[in-house]
CSV table of C-alpha atoms in Angstrom, one decimal:
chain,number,residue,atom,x,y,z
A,1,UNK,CA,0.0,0.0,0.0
A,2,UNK,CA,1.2,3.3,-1.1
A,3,UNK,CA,2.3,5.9,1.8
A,4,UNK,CA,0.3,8.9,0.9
A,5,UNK,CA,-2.3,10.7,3.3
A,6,UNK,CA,-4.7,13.0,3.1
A,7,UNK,CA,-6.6,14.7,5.5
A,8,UNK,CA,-9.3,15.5,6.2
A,9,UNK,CA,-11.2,12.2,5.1
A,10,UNK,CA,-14.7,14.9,5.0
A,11,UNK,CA,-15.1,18.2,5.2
A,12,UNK,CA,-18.2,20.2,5.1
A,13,UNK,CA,-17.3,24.4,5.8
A,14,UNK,CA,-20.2,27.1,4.7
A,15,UNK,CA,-19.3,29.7,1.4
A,16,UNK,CA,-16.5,32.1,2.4
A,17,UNK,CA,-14.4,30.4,4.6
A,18,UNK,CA,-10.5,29.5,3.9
A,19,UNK,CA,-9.6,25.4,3.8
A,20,UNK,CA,-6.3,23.9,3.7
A,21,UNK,CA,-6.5,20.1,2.4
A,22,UNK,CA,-3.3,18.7,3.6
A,23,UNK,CA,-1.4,15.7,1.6
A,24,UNK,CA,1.7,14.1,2.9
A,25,UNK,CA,3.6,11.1,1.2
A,26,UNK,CA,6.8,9.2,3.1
A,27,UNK,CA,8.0,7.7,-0.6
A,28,UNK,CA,10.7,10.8,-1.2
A,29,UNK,CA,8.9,11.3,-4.6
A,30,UNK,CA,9.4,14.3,-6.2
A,31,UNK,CA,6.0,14.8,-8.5
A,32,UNK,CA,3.0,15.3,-6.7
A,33,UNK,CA,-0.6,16.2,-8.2
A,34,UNK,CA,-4.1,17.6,-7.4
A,35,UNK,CA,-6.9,15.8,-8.9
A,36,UNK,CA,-10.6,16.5,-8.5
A,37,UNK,CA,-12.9,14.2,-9.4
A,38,UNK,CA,-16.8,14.4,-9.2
A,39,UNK,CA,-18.9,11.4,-9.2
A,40,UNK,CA,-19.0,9.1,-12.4
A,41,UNK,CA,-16.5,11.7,-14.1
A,42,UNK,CA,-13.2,11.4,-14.7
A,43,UNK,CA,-10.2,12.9,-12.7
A,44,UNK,CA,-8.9,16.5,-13.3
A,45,UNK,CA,-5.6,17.7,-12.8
A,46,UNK,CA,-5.8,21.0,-10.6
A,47,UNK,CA,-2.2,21.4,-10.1
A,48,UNK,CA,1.2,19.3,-10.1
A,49,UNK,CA,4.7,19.9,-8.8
A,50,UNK,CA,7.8,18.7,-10.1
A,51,UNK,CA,9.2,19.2,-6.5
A,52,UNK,CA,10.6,21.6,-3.9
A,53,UNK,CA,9.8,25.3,-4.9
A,54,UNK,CA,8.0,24.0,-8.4
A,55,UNK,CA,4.2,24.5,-8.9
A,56,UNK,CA,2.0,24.6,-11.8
A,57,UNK,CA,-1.6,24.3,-12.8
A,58,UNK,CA,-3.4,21.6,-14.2
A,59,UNK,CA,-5.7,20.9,-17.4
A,60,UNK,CA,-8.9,22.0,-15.2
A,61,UNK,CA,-9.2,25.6,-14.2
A,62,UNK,CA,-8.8,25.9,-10.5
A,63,UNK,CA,-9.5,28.9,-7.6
A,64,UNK,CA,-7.1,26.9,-5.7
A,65,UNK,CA,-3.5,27.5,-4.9
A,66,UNK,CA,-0.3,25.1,-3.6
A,67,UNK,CA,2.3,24.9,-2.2
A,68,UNK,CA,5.5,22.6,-2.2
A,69,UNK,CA,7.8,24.1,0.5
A,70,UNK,CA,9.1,20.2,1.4
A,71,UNK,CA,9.4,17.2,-0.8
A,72,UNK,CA,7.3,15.3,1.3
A,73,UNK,CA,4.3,17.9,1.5
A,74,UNK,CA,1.8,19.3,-1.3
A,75,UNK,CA,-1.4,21.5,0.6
A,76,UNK,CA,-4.1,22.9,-0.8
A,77,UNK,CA,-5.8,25.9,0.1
A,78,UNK,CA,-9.1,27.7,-0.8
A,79,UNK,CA,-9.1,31.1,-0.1
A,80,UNK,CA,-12.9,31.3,-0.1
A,81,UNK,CA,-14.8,28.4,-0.4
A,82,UNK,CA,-17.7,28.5,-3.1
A,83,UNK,CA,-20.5,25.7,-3.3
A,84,UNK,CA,-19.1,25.1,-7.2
A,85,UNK,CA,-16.3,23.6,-4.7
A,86,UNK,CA,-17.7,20.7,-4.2
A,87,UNK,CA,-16.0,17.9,-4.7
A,88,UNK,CA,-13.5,15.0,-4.1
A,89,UNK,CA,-9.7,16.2,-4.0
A,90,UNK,CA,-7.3,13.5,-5.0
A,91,UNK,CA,-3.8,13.6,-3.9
A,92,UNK,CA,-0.8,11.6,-5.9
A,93,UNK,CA,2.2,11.4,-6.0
A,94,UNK,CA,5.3,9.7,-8.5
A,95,UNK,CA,8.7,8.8,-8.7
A,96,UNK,CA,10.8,7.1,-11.2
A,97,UNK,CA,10.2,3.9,-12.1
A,98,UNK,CA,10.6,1.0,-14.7
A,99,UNK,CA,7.0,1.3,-16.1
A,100,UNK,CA,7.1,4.9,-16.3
A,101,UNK,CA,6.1,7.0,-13.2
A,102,UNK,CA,3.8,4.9,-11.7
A,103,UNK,CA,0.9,7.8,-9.5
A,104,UNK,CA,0.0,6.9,-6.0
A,105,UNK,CA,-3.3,7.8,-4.7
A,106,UNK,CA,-4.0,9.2,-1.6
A,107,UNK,CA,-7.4,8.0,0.0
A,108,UNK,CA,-8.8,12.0,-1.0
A,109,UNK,CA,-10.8,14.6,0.6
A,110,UNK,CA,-14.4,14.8,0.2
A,111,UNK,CA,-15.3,18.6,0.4
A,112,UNK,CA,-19.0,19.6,0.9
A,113,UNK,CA,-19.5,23.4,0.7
A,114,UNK,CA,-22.8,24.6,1.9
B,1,UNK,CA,-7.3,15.3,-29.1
B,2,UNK,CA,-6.5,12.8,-26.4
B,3,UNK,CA,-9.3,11.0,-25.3
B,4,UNK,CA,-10.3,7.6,-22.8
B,5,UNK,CA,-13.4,6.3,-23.7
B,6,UNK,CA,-14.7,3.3,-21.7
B,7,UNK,CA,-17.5,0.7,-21.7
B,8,UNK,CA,-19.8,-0.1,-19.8
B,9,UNK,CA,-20.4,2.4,-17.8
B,10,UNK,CA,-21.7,0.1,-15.2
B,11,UNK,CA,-22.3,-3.5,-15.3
B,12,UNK,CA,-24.0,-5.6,-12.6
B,13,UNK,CA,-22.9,-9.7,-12.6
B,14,UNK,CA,-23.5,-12.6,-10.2
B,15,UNK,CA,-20.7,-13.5,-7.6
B,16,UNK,CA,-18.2,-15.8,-9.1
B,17,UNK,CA,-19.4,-14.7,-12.7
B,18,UNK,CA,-16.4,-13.6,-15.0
B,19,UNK,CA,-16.6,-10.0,-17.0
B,20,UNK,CA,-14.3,-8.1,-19.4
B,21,UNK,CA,-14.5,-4.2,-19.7
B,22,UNK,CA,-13.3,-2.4,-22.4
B,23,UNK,CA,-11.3,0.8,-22.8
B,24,UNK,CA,-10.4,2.7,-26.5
B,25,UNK,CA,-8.2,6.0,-26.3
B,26,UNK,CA,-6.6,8.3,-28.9
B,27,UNK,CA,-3.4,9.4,-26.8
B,28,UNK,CA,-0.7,9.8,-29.0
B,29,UNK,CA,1.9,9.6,-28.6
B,30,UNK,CA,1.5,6.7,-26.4
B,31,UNK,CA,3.2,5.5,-23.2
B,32,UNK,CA,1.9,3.3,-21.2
B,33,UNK,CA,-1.7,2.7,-20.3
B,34,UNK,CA,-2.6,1.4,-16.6
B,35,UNK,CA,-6.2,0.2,-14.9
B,36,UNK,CA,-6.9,1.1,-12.0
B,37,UNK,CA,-9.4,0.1,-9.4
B,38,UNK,CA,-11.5,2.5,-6.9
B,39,UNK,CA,-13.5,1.4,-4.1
B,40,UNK,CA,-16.2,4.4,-3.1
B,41,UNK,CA,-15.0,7.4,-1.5
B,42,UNK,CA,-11.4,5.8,-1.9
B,43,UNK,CA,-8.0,6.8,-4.1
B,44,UNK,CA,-7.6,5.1,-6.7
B,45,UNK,CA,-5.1,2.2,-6.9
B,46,UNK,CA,-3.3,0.6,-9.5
B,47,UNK,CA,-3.9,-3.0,-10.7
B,48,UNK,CA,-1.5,-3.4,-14.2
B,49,UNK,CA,0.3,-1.2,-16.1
B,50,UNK,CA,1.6,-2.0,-19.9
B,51,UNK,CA,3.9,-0.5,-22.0
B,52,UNK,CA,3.5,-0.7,-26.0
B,53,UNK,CA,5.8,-3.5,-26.7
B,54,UNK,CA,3.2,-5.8,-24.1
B,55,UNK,CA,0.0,-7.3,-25.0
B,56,UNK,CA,-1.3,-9.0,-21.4
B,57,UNK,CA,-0.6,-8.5,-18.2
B,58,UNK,CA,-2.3,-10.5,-15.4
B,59,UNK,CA,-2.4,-8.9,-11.5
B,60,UNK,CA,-4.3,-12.0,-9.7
B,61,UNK,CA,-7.8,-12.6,-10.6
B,62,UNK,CA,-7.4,-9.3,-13.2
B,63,UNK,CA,-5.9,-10.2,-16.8
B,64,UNK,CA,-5.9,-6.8,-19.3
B,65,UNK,CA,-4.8,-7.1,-23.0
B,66,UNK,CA,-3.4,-4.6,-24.9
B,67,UNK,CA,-3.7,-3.8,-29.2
B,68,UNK,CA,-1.7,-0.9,-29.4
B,69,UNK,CA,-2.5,-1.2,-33.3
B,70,UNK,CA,-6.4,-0.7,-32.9
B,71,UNK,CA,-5.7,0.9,-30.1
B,72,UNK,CA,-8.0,-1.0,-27.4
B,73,UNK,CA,-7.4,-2.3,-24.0
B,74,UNK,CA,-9.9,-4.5,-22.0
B,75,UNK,CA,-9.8,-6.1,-18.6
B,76,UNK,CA,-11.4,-9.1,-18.2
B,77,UNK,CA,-12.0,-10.2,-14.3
B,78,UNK,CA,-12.3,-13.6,-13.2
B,79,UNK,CA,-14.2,-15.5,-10.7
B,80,UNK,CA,-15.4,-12.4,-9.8
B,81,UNK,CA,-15.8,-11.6,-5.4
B,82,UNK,CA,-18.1,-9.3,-3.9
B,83,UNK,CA,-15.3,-7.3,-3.0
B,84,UNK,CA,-14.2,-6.6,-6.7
B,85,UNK,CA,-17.6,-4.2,-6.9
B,86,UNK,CA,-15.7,-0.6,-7.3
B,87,UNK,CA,-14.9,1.6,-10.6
B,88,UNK,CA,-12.6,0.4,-12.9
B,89,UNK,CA,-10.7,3.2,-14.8
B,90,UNK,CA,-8.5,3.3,-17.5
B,91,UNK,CA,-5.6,5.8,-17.9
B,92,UNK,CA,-3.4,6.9,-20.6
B,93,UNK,CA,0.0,7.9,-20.3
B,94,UNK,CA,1.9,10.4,-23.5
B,95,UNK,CA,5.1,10.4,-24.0
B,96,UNK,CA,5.1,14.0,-25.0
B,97,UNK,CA,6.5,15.6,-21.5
B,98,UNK,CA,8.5,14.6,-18.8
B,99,UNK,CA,5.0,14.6,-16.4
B,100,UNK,CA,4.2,12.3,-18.0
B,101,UNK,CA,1.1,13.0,-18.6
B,102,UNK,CA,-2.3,10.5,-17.7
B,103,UNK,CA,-5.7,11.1,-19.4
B,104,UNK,CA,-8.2,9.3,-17.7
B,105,UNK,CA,-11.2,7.5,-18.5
B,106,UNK,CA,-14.7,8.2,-16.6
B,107,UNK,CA,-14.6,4.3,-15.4
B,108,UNK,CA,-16.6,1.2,-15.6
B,109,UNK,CA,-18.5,1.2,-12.3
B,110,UNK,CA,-19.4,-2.8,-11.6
B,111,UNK,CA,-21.6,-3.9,-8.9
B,112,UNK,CA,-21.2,-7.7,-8.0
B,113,UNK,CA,-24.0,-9.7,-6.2
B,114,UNK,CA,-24.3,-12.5,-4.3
């Protein structure tokens, strides 16, 4: 099993507020990603990061921004949550590998804005 | 443009029953192309991954096929367990950046009974 968390598991936060969804991974990978994903679609990318200091949006237009200030940590913060925020939030993560950067889930954050 | 296109979108079978779901994509150029396997509310997690030069790949009771030509993959499950109900997704790696960039498919949600 890979070694990537996320937290929170849920999350449910009225319009306006700020949110920080935390993802942490113990694999020393350097690329991590944002996905977000609503039910019986297909995952976004948000954002991805090639490693310390390196940040970059995805193929989905995002309010969202990162932050990649240690290898092993990628957050993601909402200045001002919006119901349009709802979602799941994916976190992965990839190193080098034989087959070609093989992505690690995290378990993802199920945001509910009300 | 770079698409995943999958079928079913769901399919319901008896415990113990075999199935075989099918994935067709357009990325090009092509890398690798994985299946993955996601239980509700969870990450997603890998179950085979196949480079262009392979044409099976077997993970357990999970066998998928690859025609790089036609450009098909399909995953056919066998003796199928109440615990292989989840949504089976398809993704698509280019060769065209170092991300190494996946397109994914919506998924093939299958519901197994007893």
């Amino acid at each position: 099993e890979a070694d990537i968390y996320q937290t929170p598991r849920y999350l449910v936060i009225g319009t306006g507020k700020k949110i920080t969804l935390e993802c942490s991974q113990t694999m020393g990978h350097d690329k991590m990603y944002w996905y977000q994903q609503d039910p019986g679609m297909e995952l976004h990318l948000i954002h991805y990061s090639y490693g310390v200091n390196s940040t970059e949006k995805g193929d989905l237009s995002s309010e969202s921004t990162v932050s990649r200030i240690r290898t092993e940590h990628f957050p993601l913060t909402l200045e001002s949550a919006r119901p349009s925020h709802t979602s799941q939030y994916l976190c992965a993560s990839s190193g080098a590998s034989g087959g070609g950067y093989e992505q690690y889930f995290g378990p993802g954050t199920r945001l509910t804005v009300t | 443009k770079n698409q995943v296109e999958q079928s079913p979108q769901s399919l319901i079978i008896l415990e113990g029953k075999n199935c075989t779901l099918q994935c067709n994509y357009t990325v090009s150029p092509f890398s690798n192309l994985r299946w993955y396997k996601q239980d509700t509310g969870r990450g997603p997690v890998s179950l085979t991954i196949m480079t262009f030069s392979e044409n099976t790949k077997s993970n357990g009771r999970y066998t998928a096929t690859l025609d790089a030509d036609t450009k098909q993959s399909s995953l056919h499950i066998t003796a199928s367990q109440l615990s292989d109900s989840a949504s089976y997704i398809c993704v698509v790696s280019d060769r065209g950046s170092t991300l190494g960039r996946l397109y994914f498919g919506r998924g093939t949600q299958l519901t197994v009974w007893p």
